[in-house]
Amino acid sequence: MIKTAIMGYGTVGAGVYRVLTKNREEITRRMEGEEIVVGHVLDLRDFPGDPVEEILTHDFQDILNDQEVKIVVETMGGLRPAYSFTKQLLEAGKSVCTSNKELVAEYGLELREVAHANGVNYLFEASCGGGIPVIHVLDGALTADAIDEVSGILNGTTNYILTQMTKEGQEFGAALKAAQEMGYAELHPEADIEGHDAQRKIAILSTLAYGKFISYKNVYTEGISCVDGTDIAFAKAVGRKIKLIARSRRIENGAYAMVAPMMIGRENLLYNVDGVLNAVQIHGNAVGDVTLFGSGAGSLPTASAVAGDVISIARSMDRRIPSDWSGETLPLLESEAVPFAFFVRFSGSEDEARALFGDISVVRVEGINEIGFTTSLMTEKELQEVRAKTEHIVKAMRLG
Ligand code: HSE
């Protein structure tokens, strides 16, 4: 028997308990007969009548001091006290699995080193892409490849909101409320909406993909709070959809990484990734293109990834699971220098637009008193130079 504990009985923590109990038979079979049991659940709240009532504790020491507990699930979220609890557990020789992307993006490197120094493991499959096993793929099946690009839709809440706005014409606020009710959104949904959640995820994935540390703080990030019905109408008029895209690319001596709403065409596989689904596209020099997609948020999909980590550790109890997670920092190119084609909403005349942007093909949408067009490839800096010459650029969005 392998005894585990869960810290944080919220959406994901409760999901982990459910997966480990509901699938006990399958898990025990895959563990060649060894059972994984949950011995403690830590939370500040009480859960009268809940199956975990008997094993609920409000005291972290109950887990830390229980010598039988070998693996701990951290689904508390946030940095404090998750960081100090995790570190103490690792130092006490207990492995930890987490869905906490905030903690992994900030302290993942240090915590993995602490784990390895103590002969245990720190795994975080659920920190990126919810139920999509992307970290296992980067850290396992694709370890023979030199990876030069990672991109995708990495936030379920914003993808759900944009999909509802596009397909149902729903207002931003109503779509967000629905995403919160379904357990997709963060406690403070600004983390989703302003792109910070996706920013952390692309930093984690890029660090694993390129083998050098990328700080999420250096990833240029825009959210979706500025996306409105007019943007959606123009996107439809040109046969595109707006998606919050996280992307990084390895270039000579560094990389670039960004998160921003982009207009995606039908030829892009991400075009049909709707609702809470996430997708990750990886390009390697041997494998070529790989696309993984699945549920990017929600209780059971995220719990599936956490529980998978628990089993990975349980299967290799006395072995440190190797990973490519280096402390060396990878310099990032300023996003202003990366060329994109932009879709521009313009409140001036077609002649003025042509004088500023050259030969463009103009789109009009009934009831909207603006024109729209796509520029040729240009950098953000070049776009800013054009902006300085006119007050008629209402908005410019990158094409993905
Ligand atoms: N709030 C996150 C999302 C949860 O919407 O993707 C999963 O990380």
Short mmCIF file of N, CA, C and O in Angstrom, two decimals, residues 94 103 116 194 241 243 257 265-266 293-294 310 335 358:
data_model
loop_
_atom_site.label_atom_id
_atom_site.label_comp_id
_atom_site.label_asym_id
_atom_site.label_seq_id
_atom_site.Cartn_x
_atom_site.Cartn_y
_atom_site.Cartn_z
N LYS A 94 9.29 13.27 1.00
CA LYS A 94 8.00 12.92 0.38
C LYS A 94 7.96 13.54 -1.02
O LYS A 94 8.34 14.70 -1.18
N LEU A 103 3.04 28.30 -8.77
CA LEU A 103 4.19 27.84 -7.97
C LEU A 103 5.27 27.26 -8.88
O LEU A 103 6.46 27.53 -8.69
N HIS A 116 15.16 16.38 -5.89
CA HIS A 116 16.21 15.46 -6.32
C HIS A 116 17.31 15.32 -5.27
O HIS A 116 17.85 14.23 -5.06
N GLU A 194 -6.51 38.22 -18.29
CA GLU A 194 -5.39 39.08 -18.69
C GLU A 194 -4.20 38.27 -19.21
O GLU A 194 -3.14 38.83 -19.48
N LYS A 241 -11.24 33.06 -36.53
CA LYS A 241 -11.73 33.09 -35.15
C LYS A 241 -10.65 33.74 -34.29
O LYS A 241 -9.45 33.61 -34.60
N LYS A 243 -8.55 33.69 -30.96
CA LYS A 243 -8.11 32.74 -29.92
C LYS A 243 -6.98 33.38 -29.13
O LYS A 243 -6.18 34.13 -29.71
N ALA A 257 8.83 34.58 -26.94
CA ALA A 257 7.65 33.97 -26.33
C ALA A 257 6.61 35.05 -26.10
O ALA A 257 6.95 36.16 -25.71
N GLY A 265 -6.92 31.39 -38.87
CA GLY A 265 -7.65 30.95 -40.06
C GLY A 265 -8.01 29.47 -40.01
O GLY A 265 -7.47 28.72 -39.19
N ARG A 266 -8.89 29.06 -40.93
CA ARG A 266 -9.36 27.65 -40.94
C ARG A 266 -8.24 26.64 -41.16
O ARG A 266 -8.35 25.48 -40.78
N PHE A 293 -4.46 17.60 -28.08
CA PHE A 293 -5.53 18.44 -27.57
C PHE A 293 -6.49 17.67 -26.69
O PHE A 293 -6.60 16.46 -26.73
N GLY A 294 -7.16 18.42 -25.81
CA GLY A 294 -8.06 17.80 -24.84
C GLY A 294 -8.56 18.86 -23.87
O GLY A 294 -8.34 20.05 -24.09
N VAL A 310 0.84 10.93 -9.62
CA VAL A 310 0.91 10.13 -8.38
C VAL A 310 1.33 8.70 -8.75
O VAL A 310 2.23 8.11 -8.14
N SER A 335 9.36 41.36 -27.97
CA SER A 335 8.23 41.01 -28.85
C SER A 335 8.04 42.06 -29.95
O SER A 335 7.55 41.76 -31.03
N GLY A 358 -0.21 50.69 -47.77
CA GLY A 358 0.03 50.15 -49.10
C GLY A 358 -1.19 49.44 -49.64
O GLY A 358 -2.33 49.76 -49.29
#
